[in-house]
Amino acid sequence: MDELVDKITVRNLHKSFGRKKVLNGVDLTVKKGESLVVIGGSGTGKSVLIKCIQGLITPDRGSIKIDGYETVGKSYKDNEKLYATMGMLFQGGALFDSLSVWENVAFGLIENQKMPRKLAKEKAIEVLRQVGLGADVADLSPSELSGGMQKRVGLARAIATRPEIIFFDEPTTGLDPIMADVINDLIIDSVKKLGASALTITHDMASAKKIADRIAMLYQGKIIWQGTVSELKTTNNPCVCQFVNGQATGPIKVEI
Amino acid sequence: MQSHKYLENFLRTLGKPLVIFIYRLGELSEFIAKALYHSITPPFYPKLLLKQIINIGFYSLPVVALTTIFAGMVIALQTNAGFSSYGAESAIAQVVLISVTRELAPAFAGLMVAGRIGAAMAAEIGTMRVTEQIDALSTLSTNPFKYLVAPRLWAGVIVLPLLVLIGDIIGIFGGYLVAVYQLNFNPANYIKTTVNELQAIDVYTGIIKAAVFGFVIALMGCYNGYKSKGGAQGVGEATTNAVVASSIIILIFNYIITDLIFTN
Ligand SMILES: Nc1ncnc2c1ncn2[C@@H]1O[C@H](COP(=O)(O)OP(=O)(O)OP(=O)(O)O)[C@@H](O)[C@H]1O
Ligand SMILES: [Mg+2]
């Protein structure tokens, strides 16, 4: 039964920046405990979409419901409790470079859940271990880590507060294939362990197929196709085929 | 019909910068309102405030000391040159006292801190903006205004007056050095005149100015950093804008505050 409950419901979402329409009527649902992957070309507004859901960007119109509760048109403060149940792995990591690795991971625990620093540090090291990092990196600064390690720390920070919804913005971009697969496994693992709902953005089709329960494609401001991984393999939607197979020619025109 | 078109073009070229200017003004007002609100409502971050106080205060001491001591020294020289040797002795102490406490210490401390700290704040917060660290704060249920802006504003308002007090003492000492060791005036007389002429209003004026300048510097640093966009270049622009804007505002406010207090 649980699987049928809607966790996030996005309806007819619009967002423009100046004259540029980015989201033009997005409809999307993430069910409880489900892992949804959104694919789509660069600059189609995937990051904008998840920032709208998290209240970081205010949409022009439309509806976003979290657990059935409407968030659009309310103040950030009104929605704060809902946003506190979310975690986010940012596209560029967005680690706080004035803080050490463990302070990054423990940030939500210390500032939000008011956990004592000593306990929070132990917790942080535990979560770091979950993402395959040893206690020796805990006191380093984020700038001393490689890109792959930074992604893992970002992942650890996103899951440390045990969120109900986790967003992953291009978790495998810029990583070698092996590290990318390690991150995929970590995502699957941590989402399962937390029983969380996940919304992942990616260009990486191998990663999408691996972590998705369902895949949706964003194109020209709308979700033009969605389905399961096996449906993705058999679909004859020309846009999806072109994207999945990575062809320069097709209905999707790239502006050069 | 033709003239109608010219008029439209004319209004358009005039209108665009005006609209942008009004937009920026609105954006700044909103930023100030939010910054003030979040500066006086909990949660507070005393550790971050302390860090900012040390950053602004301690590390600015050398430049403030250096600028104010030379300011005091040069005022002593000029006063001596301006007055005939007859009367210069008592004039020097008095002129140094008034110009350092009312004008020079606050202005120099303000401009020095604007260059050092305003730029650093804009660069740090700007980098946090373009690398999405500010968004990350929000997703971790931490208000960026309370976490980043409030401690910097408070630190600015608290530290600048302290720096100016120290600058006052060092500036007067600079005047003393020149008067006694270069112009060979009597040290006891110099000190006596300084103590006799010292008035609370002179020191207060400097302190009030300093608090306002501290607020302006932190505000401009935070605002420009917060609104920066477009990668490294955007952060560079934010840094320049923060320093230029706060320096200009400091000089204008310096005049206005002097006018308010001493013109009656
Ligand atoms: N704060 C903003 N102000 C103005 N324009 C923005 C802003 N954020 C995003 N945009 C614009 O919206 C469009 C979509 O951006 P977005 O970051 O969502 O793309 P994306 O689908 O995540 O691309 P990528 O896969 O390259 O990360 C871009 O054209 C971008 O320039
Ligand atoms: Mg993106």
Coordinates of C-alpha atoms and ligand atoms in Angstrom, one line a residue:
Chain A
M1 CA 0.0 0.0 0.0
D2 CA 2.8 2.4 1.0
E3 CA 4.2 2.5 -2.5
L4 CA 1.0 4.1 -3.8
V5 CA 1.2 7.2 -1.6
D6 CA 2.4 10.3 -3.4
K7 CA 5.4 12.0 -1.8
I8 CA 5.9 14.8 -4.3
T9 CA 3.3 16.0 -6.8
V10 CA 4.2 18.7 -9.3
R11 CA 1.4 20.0 -11.4
N12 CA 1.6 22.5 -14.3
L13 CA 4.7 24.2 -13.0
H14 CA 6.0 27.3 -14.8
K15 CA 9.1 29.2 -14.4
S16 CA 10.7 31.9 -16.6
F17 CA 13.9 33.9 -16.1
G18 CA 13.3 37.2 -17.9
R19 CA 12.0 36.3 -21.3
K20 CA 13.4 32.8 -21.2
K21 CA 10.8 30.1 -20.4
V22 CA 12.5 27.3 -18.6
L23 CA 9.7 25.3 -17.1
N24 CA 6.5 25.3 -19.2
G25 CA 3.9 23.2 -17.4
V26 CA 5.8 20.3 -15.7
D27 CA 3.7 17.5 -14.3
L28 CA 5.6 14.9 -12.2
T29 CA 4.9 12.6 -9.3
V30 CA 7.3 10.8 -7.0
K31 CA 5.8 8.1 -4.9
K32 CA 6.8 7.2 -1.4
G33 CA 10.0 5.1 -1.4
E34 CA 10.4 5.4 -5.2
S35 CA 13.5 6.4 -7.0
L36 CA 12.7 8.7 -10.0
V37 CA 15.3 9.8 -12.4
V38 CA 14.8 12.9 -14.6
I39 CA 16.8 13.0 -17.8
G40 CA 17.1 15.8 -20.3
G41 CA 19.6 17.9 -22.2
S42 CA 21.9 20.5 -20.7
G43 CA 20.0 23.7 -19.8
T44 CA 16.5 22.2 -20.0
G45 CA 15.8 23.2 -16.4
K46 CA 16.4 20.1 -14.5
S47 CA 18.2 21.9 -11.7
V48 CA 15.6 24.6 -11.7
L49 CA 12.9 22.0 -11.3
I50 CA 14.4 20.5 -8.1
K51 CA 15.2 23.9 -6.7
C52 CA 11.6 24.8 -7.1
I53 CA 10.5 21.7 -5.2
Q54 CA 13.0 22.7 -2.4
G55 CA 11.8 26.3 -2.2
L56 CA 15.2 27.6 -3.4
I57 CA 13.5 29.1 -6.5
T58 CA 10.0 30.5 -6.5
P59 CA 7.9 29.2 -9.5
D60 CA 5.8 31.6 -11.5
R61 CA 2.7 29.4 -11.2
G62 CA 1.6 25.8 -10.8
S63 CA 1.4 23.5 -7.8
I64 CA 3.9 21.5 -5.8
K65 CA 2.6 19.3 -3.0
I66 CA 4.8 17.5 -0.5
D67 CA 2.9 14.8 1.4
G68 CA -0.2 16.4 0.0
Y69 CA 0.6 19.8 1.4
E70 CA 0.7 22.7 -1.1
T71 CA 4.0 24.7 -0.9
V72 CA 3.6 27.1 -3.8
G73 CA 2.3 30.5 -2.7
K74 CA 3.4 30.0 0.9
S75 CA 6.4 31.7 2.5
Y76 CA 9.6 29.8 3.0
K77 CA 9.0 29.9 6.7
D78 CA 5.7 28.2 6.4
N79 CA 7.2 25.4 4.5
E80 CA 10.4 25.1 6.6
K81 CA 9.3 21.9 8.4
L82 CA 8.7 20.2 5.0
Y83 CA 12.0 21.4 3.6
A84 CA 13.8 20.1 6.7
T85 CA 12.8 16.6 5.6
M86 CA 14.7 16.9 2.4
G87 CA 18.4 16.3 1.6
M88 CA 20.3 17.4 -1.5
L89 CA 23.4 16.4 -3.2
F90 CA 24.4 19.5 -5.3
Q91 CA 25.7 19.3 -8.9
G92 CA 28.9 21.0 -7.9
G93 CA 29.1 19.5 -4.4
A94 CA 28.5 22.9 -2.7
L95 CA 30.6 21.8 0.3
F96 CA 31.2 24.6 2.8
D97 CA 34.9 25.4 2.3
S98 CA 35.2 27.2 5.6
L99 CA 34.4 24.0 7.5
S100 CA 36.1 20.7 7.8
V101 CA 34.8 17.5 6.1
W102 CA 33.1 16.2 9.3
E103 CA 31.6 19.6 10.1
N104 CA 30.1 19.6 6.6
V105 CA 28.6 16.2 7.1
A106 CA 27.4 17.0 10.7
F107 CA 26.1 20.5 9.7
G108 CA 22.4 19.5 9.8
L109 CA 22.8 17.5 12.9
I110 CA 24.5 20.4 14.8
E111 CA 22.7 23.4 13.5
N112 CA 19.3 21.9 13.0
Q113 CA 18.9 18.9 15.3
K114 CA 21.1 20.6 18.0
M115 CA 23.2 17.5 18.5
P116 CA 26.3 18.1 20.7
R117 CA 29.4 18.5 18.6
K118 CA 31.2 15.4 20.0
L119 CA 28.3 13.1 19.3
A120 CA 27.7 14.8 15.9
K121 CA 31.4 14.1 15.0
E122 CA 31.0 10.4 15.8
K123 CA 27.8 10.3 13.7
A124 CA 29.5 12.1 10.8
I125 CA 32.4 9.6 10.8
E126 CA 29.9 6.8 10.8
V127 CA 28.1 8.3 7.8
L128 CA 31.5 8.9 6.1
R129 CA 32.2 5.2 6.5
Q130 CA 28.9 4.4 4.9
V131 CA 30.0 6.2 1.8
G132 CA 33.4 4.6 1.8
L133 CA 35.5 7.3 3.4
G134 CA 37.8 6.6 6.4
A135 CA 37.9 8.6 9.6
D136 CA 41.3 10.1 8.4
V137 CA 39.5 12.5 6.0
A138 CA 37.2 13.8 8.7
D139 CA 39.5 16.7 9.7
L140 CA 40.6 17.6 6.2
S141 CA 39.2 20.6 4.4
P142 CA 36.9 19.9 1.4
S143 CA 39.4 21.5 -1.0
E144 CA 42.0 18.8 -0.1
L145 CA 39.8 16.1 -1.5
S146 CA 39.5 14.8 -5.1
G147 CA 36.3 15.3 -7.1
G148 CA 35.1 11.8 -6.4
M149 CA 35.7 12.1 -2.6
Q150 CA 33.9 15.5 -2.6
K151 CA 30.9 13.8 -4.2
R152 CA 30.9 11.2 -1.5
V153 CA 31.1 13.9 1.2
G154 CA 28.2 15.7 -0.4
L155 CA 26.3 12.4 -0.4
A156 CA 27.1 11.9 3.2
R157 CA 26.0 15.4 4.1
A158 CA 22.7 14.8 2.2
I159 CA 21.8 11.6 4.0
A160 CA 23.2 12.4 7.5
T161 CA 20.0 14.0 8.7
R162 CA 18.0 10.9 7.5
P163 CA 15.8 12.8 5.1
E164 CA 12.5 11.5 3.7
I165 CA 13.2 12.9 0.3
I166 CA 16.7 13.1 -1.3
F167 CA 17.6 15.0 -4.5
F168 CA 20.7 14.0 -6.4
D169 CA 21.8 16.6 -9.0
E170 CA 24.1 14.8 -11.5
P171 CA 25.7 12.6 -8.9
T172 CA 28.1 10.9 -11.4
T173 CA 29.0 13.7 -13.7
G174 CA 32.8 14.2 -13.9
L175 CA 33.6 10.8 -12.3
D176 CA 35.4 7.9 -13.9
P177 CA 33.1 4.9 -14.8
I178 CA 34.1 2.9 -11.8
M179 CA 33.7 5.7 -9.3
A180 CA 30.4 6.5 -11.0
D181 CA 29.2 3.0 -10.3
V182 CA 30.4 3.1 -6.7
I183 CA 28.2 6.3 -6.3
N184 CA 25.3 4.5 -8.0
D185 CA 25.5 1.7 -5.5
L186 CA 25.8 4.2 -2.6
I187 CA 22.7 6.0 -3.8
I188 CA 20.7 2.8 -4.1
D189 CA 22.0 1.7 -0.7
S190 CA 21.3 4.8 1.2
V191 CA 17.9 5.4 -0.3
K192 CA 16.9 1.8 0.5
K193 CA 18.3 2.0 4.0
L194 CA 16.4 5.2 4.7
G195 CA 13.3 4.1 2.9
A196 CA 13.5 7.6 1.3
S197 CA 12.0 8.8 -1.9
A198 CA 14.7 9.9 -4.4
L199 CA 14.7 12.3 -7.3
T200 CA 17.8 12.1 -9.4
I201 CA 18.9 14.2 -12.3
T202 CA 21.4 12.8 -14.7
H203 CA 22.8 12.7 -18.2
D204 CA 24.4 9.4 -17.5
M205 CA 22.2 6.7 -19.0
A206 CA 24.0 3.8 -17.4
S207 CA 23.5 5.5 -14.0
A208 CA 19.8 6.3 -14.8
K209 CA 19.1 2.7 -15.7
K210 CA 20.8 1.4 -12.6
I211 CA 19.2 3.6 -9.9
A212 CA 15.8 4.3 -11.4
D213 CA 12.4 2.7 -10.6
R214 CA 11.0 5.1 -13.1
I215 CA 12.5 7.5 -15.6
A216 CA 11.0 10.8 -16.9
M217 CA 12.4 13.0 -19.7
L218 CA 12.3 16.8 -19.5
Y219 CA 12.2 18.6 -22.9
Q220 CA 11.2 22.1 -23.8
G221 CA 9.9 22.8 -20.3
K222 CA 7.6 19.7 -20.1
I223 CA 7.9 16.1 -19.1
I224 CA 7.4 14.5 -22.6
W225 CA 7.8 10.9 -21.6
Q226 CA 7.9 8.7 -18.5
G227 CA 8.1 5.0 -17.8
T228 CA 10.1 2.2 -16.2
V229 CA 13.6 1.2 -17.3
S230 CA 12.3 -1.7 -19.4
E231 CA 9.8 0.6 -21.1
L232 CA 12.7 3.0 -21.8
K233 CA 14.4 0.2 -23.8
T234 CA 11.4 -0.4 -26.0
T235 CA 9.9 3.0 -26.4
N236 CA 9.7 4.5 -29.8
N237 CA 9.3 8.1 -28.7
P238 CA 11.8 9.8 -31.1
C239 CA 13.1 12.4 -28.5
V240 CA 13.8 9.7 -25.9
C241 CA 15.4 7.4 -28.4
Q242 CA 17.7 10.2 -29.6
F243 CA 18.7 11.2 -26.1
V244 CA 19.2 7.6 -24.9
N245 CA 21.3 6.7 -27.9
G246 CA 23.1 10.0 -27.9
Q247 CA 22.5 11.0 -31.5
A248 CA 23.1 14.5 -32.9
T249 CA 20.4 14.2 -35.4
G250 CA 16.7 13.8 -34.6
P251 CA 13.8 15.9 -33.3
I252 CA 16.0 17.5 -30.5
K253 CA 17.9 20.4 -32.1
V254 CA 21.0 21.5 -30.3
E255 CA 21.6 25.2 -30.6
I256 CA 25.3 25.7 -31.3
Chain B
M1 CA 4.9 60.7 -36.6
Q2 CA 8.6 60.8 -37.1
S3 CA 9.1 63.0 -34.0
H4 CA 7.0 60.6 -32.0
K5 CA 9.5 57.9 -32.9
Y6 CA 12.4 60.0 -31.8
L7 CA 10.7 60.7 -28.5
E8 CA 10.0 57.1 -27.9
N9 CA 13.7 56.2 -28.6
F10 CA 14.8 59.0 -26.3
L11 CA 12.6 57.8 -23.5
R12 CA 13.7 54.3 -24.0
T13 CA 17.4 55.0 -23.7
L14 CA 16.7 57.2 -20.7
G15 CA 14.2 54.7 -19.2
K16 CA 16.3 51.5 -19.2
P17 CA 19.1 52.7 -16.8
L18 CA 16.4 54.4 -14.7
V19 CA 14.4 51.2 -14.4
I20 CA 17.5 49.2 -13.5
F21 CA 18.5 51.8 -10.9
I22 CA 15.0 51.7 -9.3
Y23 CA 15.1 47.9 -9.4
R24 CA 18.5 47.8 -7.7
L25 CA 17.3 50.3 -5.1
G26 CA 14.2 48.1 -4.4
E27 CA 16.4 45.0 -4.2
L28 CA 18.8 46.7 -1.8
S29 CA 15.9 48.0 0.5
E30 CA 14.5 44.5 0.6
F31 CA 18.0 43.1 1.5
I32 CA 18.4 45.7 4.3
A33 CA 15.0 44.9 5.7
K34 CA 15.7 41.2 5.8
A35 CA 19.2 41.7 7.1
L36 CA 18.0 43.8 10.0
Y37 CA 15.1 41.5 10.8
H38 CA 17.4 38.4 10.9
S39 CA 20.0 40.3 12.9
I40 CA 17.7 40.8 15.8
T41 CA 15.8 37.5 15.8
P42 CA 17.2 34.2 17.0
P43 CA 18.9 31.9 16.5
F44 CA 22.2 33.8 16.9
Y45 CA 25.6 32.4 16.1
P46 CA 28.0 33.9 18.8
K47 CA 30.9 31.8 17.6
L48 CA 30.6 33.2 14.0
L49 CA 30.3 36.7 15.4
L50 CA 33.5 36.2 17.4
K51 CA 35.3 35.0 14.3
Q52 CA 34.1 38.0 12.4
I53 CA 35.1 40.4 15.2
I54 CA 38.6 38.9 15.2
N55 CA 38.8 39.0 11.4
I56 CA 37.7 42.6 11.1
G57 CA 39.2 44.0 14.3
F58 CA 42.4 42.3 15.1
Y59 CA 43.7 42.0 11.5
S60 CA 42.7 45.6 10.7
L61 CA 44.7 47.1 13.6
P62 CA 48.0 47.5 11.8
V63 CA 46.6 49.4 8.8
V64 CA 44.4 51.6 11.0
A65 CA 47.3 52.3 13.3
L66 CA 49.6 53.2 10.4
T67 CA 47.1 55.5 8.6
T68 CA 46.0 57.3 11.8
I69 CA 49.6 57.9 13.1
F70 CA 50.6 59.5 9.8
A71 CA 47.4 61.5 9.7
G72 CA 48.1 62.9 13.1
M73 CA 51.7 63.7 12.2
V74 CA 50.9 65.5 8.9
I75 CA 48.2 67.6 10.6
A76 CA 50.7 68.7 13.2
L77 CA 53.1 69.7 10.4
Q78 CA 50.5 71.6 8.5
T79 CA 49.2 73.4 11.5
N80 CA 52.7 74.5 12.4
A81 CA 53.2 75.7 8.8
G82 CA 49.9 77.5 8.8
F83 CA 50.2 79.4 12.1
S84 CA 53.1 81.6 12.6
S85 CA 55.4 80.2 15.3
Y86 CA 53.6 82.5 17.6
G87 CA 50.5 80.6 18.8
A88 CA 51.3 77.4 17.0
E89 CA 52.2 75.5 20.2
S90 CA 48.7 75.5 21.6
A91 CA 47.0 75.4 18.2
I92 CA 48.8 72.2 17.1
A93 CA 47.4 70.1 20.0
Q94 CA 43.9 71.4 19.5
V95 CA 43.8 71.0 15.7
V96 CA 45.3 67.5 15.9
L97 CA 42.8 66.5 18.6
I98 CA 39.7 67.8 16.7
S99 CA 40.6 66.7 13.2
V100 CA 41.8 63.2 14.3
T101 CA 38.8 62.4 16.6
R102 CA 36.0 63.9 14.5
E103 CA 37.2 63.2 11.0
L104 CA 40.4 61.5 10.3
A105 CA 40.3 58.4 12.5
P106 CA 36.8 57.4 11.4
A107 CA 37.3 58.2 7.7
F108 CA 40.7 56.4 7.5
A109 CA 39.5 53.4 9.6
G110 CA 36.4 53.2 7.5
L111 CA 38.2 53.4 4.2
M112 CA 40.9 50.9 5.2
V113 CA 38.4 48.4 6.5
A114 CA 36.2 48.9 3.4
G115 CA 39.2 47.9 1.3
R116 CA 40.2 45.0 3.4
I117 CA 37.0 43.6 4.9
G118 CA 34.3 44.7 2.5
A119 CA 36.2 43.1 -0.4
A120 CA 36.8 39.9 1.6
M121 CA 33.2 39.6 2.6
A122 CA 31.9 40.1 -0.9
A123 CA 34.4 37.6 -2.3
E124 CA 33.6 35.0 0.3
I125 CA 29.8 35.3 0.1
G126 CA 30.0 35.7 -3.6
T127 CA 31.9 32.5 -4.0
M128 CA 29.4 30.8 -1.7
R129 CA 26.6 32.0 -3.9
V130 CA 28.1 30.9 -7.2
T131 CA 29.2 27.5 -5.9
E132 CA 25.6 27.0 -4.4
Q133 CA 26.9 26.9 -0.8
I134 CA 24.2 29.4 0.1
D135 CA 21.5 27.1 -1.4
A136 CA 23.1 24.3 0.5
L137 CA 22.7 26.3 3.8
S138 CA 19.0 26.6 3.1
T139 CA 18.6 22.9 2.4
L140 CA 20.2 22.2 5.7
S141 CA 17.5 24.3 7.4
T142 CA 19.9 27.2 8.1
N143 CA 18.9 30.7 7.2
P144 CA 21.7 32.3 5.2
F145 CA 20.8 35.8 6.5
K146 CA 21.2 34.6 10.1
Y147 CA 24.2 32.5 9.4
L148 CA 26.2 34.7 7.1
V149 CA 24.8 38.3 7.1
A150 CA 23.9 38.9 10.7
P151 CA 27.3 38.1 12.3
R152 CA 29.0 40.3 9.8
L153 CA 26.7 43.3 10.3
W154 CA 27.0 43.0 14.1
A155 CA 30.8 42.6 13.9
G156 CA 31.0 45.7 11.7
V157 CA 28.9 47.8 14.0
I158 CA 30.8 46.6 17.1
V159 CA 34.4 46.6 15.8
L160 CA 34.7 49.9 13.9
P161 CA 34.0 52.1 16.9
L162 CA 36.7 50.2 18.8
L163 CA 39.2 50.6 15.9
V164 CA 38.4 54.3 15.8
L165 CA 39.0 54.7 19.6
I166 CA 42.4 53.1 19.1
G167 CA 42.9 55.3 16.0
D168 CA 42.1 58.4 18.0
I169 CA 44.8 57.6 20.6
I170 CA 47.4 56.7 18.0
G171 CA 46.6 59.7 15.8
I172 CA 47.0 62.1 18.7
F173 CA 50.2 60.4 19.6
G174 CA 51.4 61.0 16.1
G175 CA 50.8 64.7 16.5
Y176 CA 52.6 64.6 19.8
L177 CA 55.6 63.0 18.2
V178 CA 56.0 65.7 15.5
A179 CA 55.2 68.5 17.9
V180 CA 57.7 67.4 20.5
Y181 CA 60.5 65.7 18.6
Q182 CA 60.5 67.6 15.3
L183 CA 59.2 71.0 16.2
N184 CA 60.7 71.0 19.7
F185 CA 57.6 72.1 21.6
N186 CA 57.1 71.5 25.2
P187 CA 55.7 67.9 25.8
A188 CA 54.0 68.8 29.1
N189 CA 52.2 71.8 27.4
Y190 CA 51.1 69.6 24.5
I191 CA 49.6 67.0 26.9
K192 CA 48.0 69.7 29.0
T193 CA 46.3 71.3 26.1
T194 CA 45.1 68.0 24.7
V195 CA 43.5 67.0 28.0
N196 CA 42.0 70.5 28.5
E197 CA 40.5 70.6 25.1
L198 CA 39.3 67.0 25.0
Q199 CA 35.5 67.1 24.7
A200 CA 33.2 64.2 24.8
I201 CA 31.3 65.3 21.7
D202 CA 34.4 65.0 19.5
V203 CA 34.9 61.4 20.5
Y204 CA 31.2 60.6 20.3
T205 CA 31.1 62.0 16.8
G206 CA 33.8 59.7 15.7
I207 CA 32.2 56.7 17.4
I208 CA 28.8 57.3 15.8
K209 CA 30.4 57.7 12.4
A210 CA 32.4 54.5 12.9
A211 CA 29.3 52.5 13.8
V212 CA 27.5 53.7 10.7
F213 CA 30.6 53.0 8.5
G214 CA 30.9 49.5 10.0
F215 CA 27.3 48.8 9.1
V216 CA 27.7 50.2 5.6
I217 CA 30.9 48.2 4.9
A218 CA 29.4 44.9 6.1
L219 CA 26.1 45.6 4.3
M220 CA 27.8 46.4 1.0
G221 CA 30.1 43.4 1.3
C222 CA 27.2 41.0 2.1
Y223 CA 24.8 42.5 -0.4
N224 CA 27.1 42.5 -3.4
G225 CA 28.4 39.0 -2.6
Y226 CA 24.8 37.7 -2.0
K227 CA 23.6 39.0 -5.4
S228 CA 26.6 38.0 -7.4
K229 CA 26.1 35.6 -10.3
G230 CA 28.0 34.1 -13.2
G231 CA 31.1 32.5 -11.7
A232 CA 34.5 34.0 -11.0
Q233 CA 33.9 37.1 -13.0
G234 CA 30.7 37.8 -11.1
V235 CA 32.5 37.5 -7.8
G236 CA 35.2 39.8 -9.0
E237 CA 32.6 42.4 -9.9
A238 CA 30.9 42.0 -6.6
T239 CA 34.2 42.6 -4.8
T240 CA 34.9 45.8 -6.7
N241 CA 31.4 47.1 -6.3
A242 CA 31.4 46.4 -2.6
V243 CA 34.6 48.5 -2.1
V244 CA 33.6 51.3 -4.4
A245 CA 30.1 51.6 -3.1
S246 CA 31.1 51.5 0.6
S247 CA 33.9 54.0 0.1
I248 CA 31.6 56.5 -1.6
I249 CA 28.8 56.0 0.9
I250 CA 31.3 56.4 3.8
L251 CA 32.5 59.8 2.4
I252 CA 29.0 61.0 1.9
F253 CA 27.8 59.9 5.3
N254 CA 30.9 61.4 6.9
Y255 CA 29.8 64.8 5.6
I256 CA 26.1 64.3 6.5
I257 CA 26.9 63.2 10.1
T258 CA 29.3 66.1 10.6
D259 CA 26.6 68.4 9.2
L260 CA 23.9 67.0 11.5
I261 CA 26.0 67.3 14.7
F262 CA 27.9 70.5 14.2
T263 CA 25.7 72.7 12.1
N264 CA 23.3 74.4 14.3
Ligands
LIG1 N1 19.0 31.9 -11.1 C1 18.8 31.9 -12.4 N2 18.7 33.1 -13.0 C2 18.6 33.2 -14.4 N3 18.6 32.1 -15.2 C3 18.7 30.9 -14.6 C4 18.8 30.8 -13.2 N4 18.9 29.4 -12.9 C5 18.9 28.8 -14.1 N5 18.7 29.7 -15.1 C6 18.6 29.3 -16.5 O1 17.6 28.3 -16.6 C7 18.1 27.3 -17.6 C8 18.0 25.9 -17.0 O2 19.0 25.8 -16.1 P1 19.3 24.5 -15.2 O3 20.5 24.8 -14.3 O4 18.1 24.0 -14.6 O5 19.7 23.5 -16.4 P2 20.0 21.9 -16.2 O6 18.9 21.2 -16.9 O7 20.2 21.6 -14.8 O8 21.3 21.8 -17.1 P3 22.6 20.9 -16.7 O9 22.3 19.6 -17.1 O10 23.7 21.5 -17.6 O11 22.9 21.1 -15.3 C9 19.4 27.7 -18.1 O12 19.3 28.3 -19.4 C10 19.9 28.8 -17.1 O13 20.6 29.8 -17.7
MG2 MG 21.8 21.2 -13.6

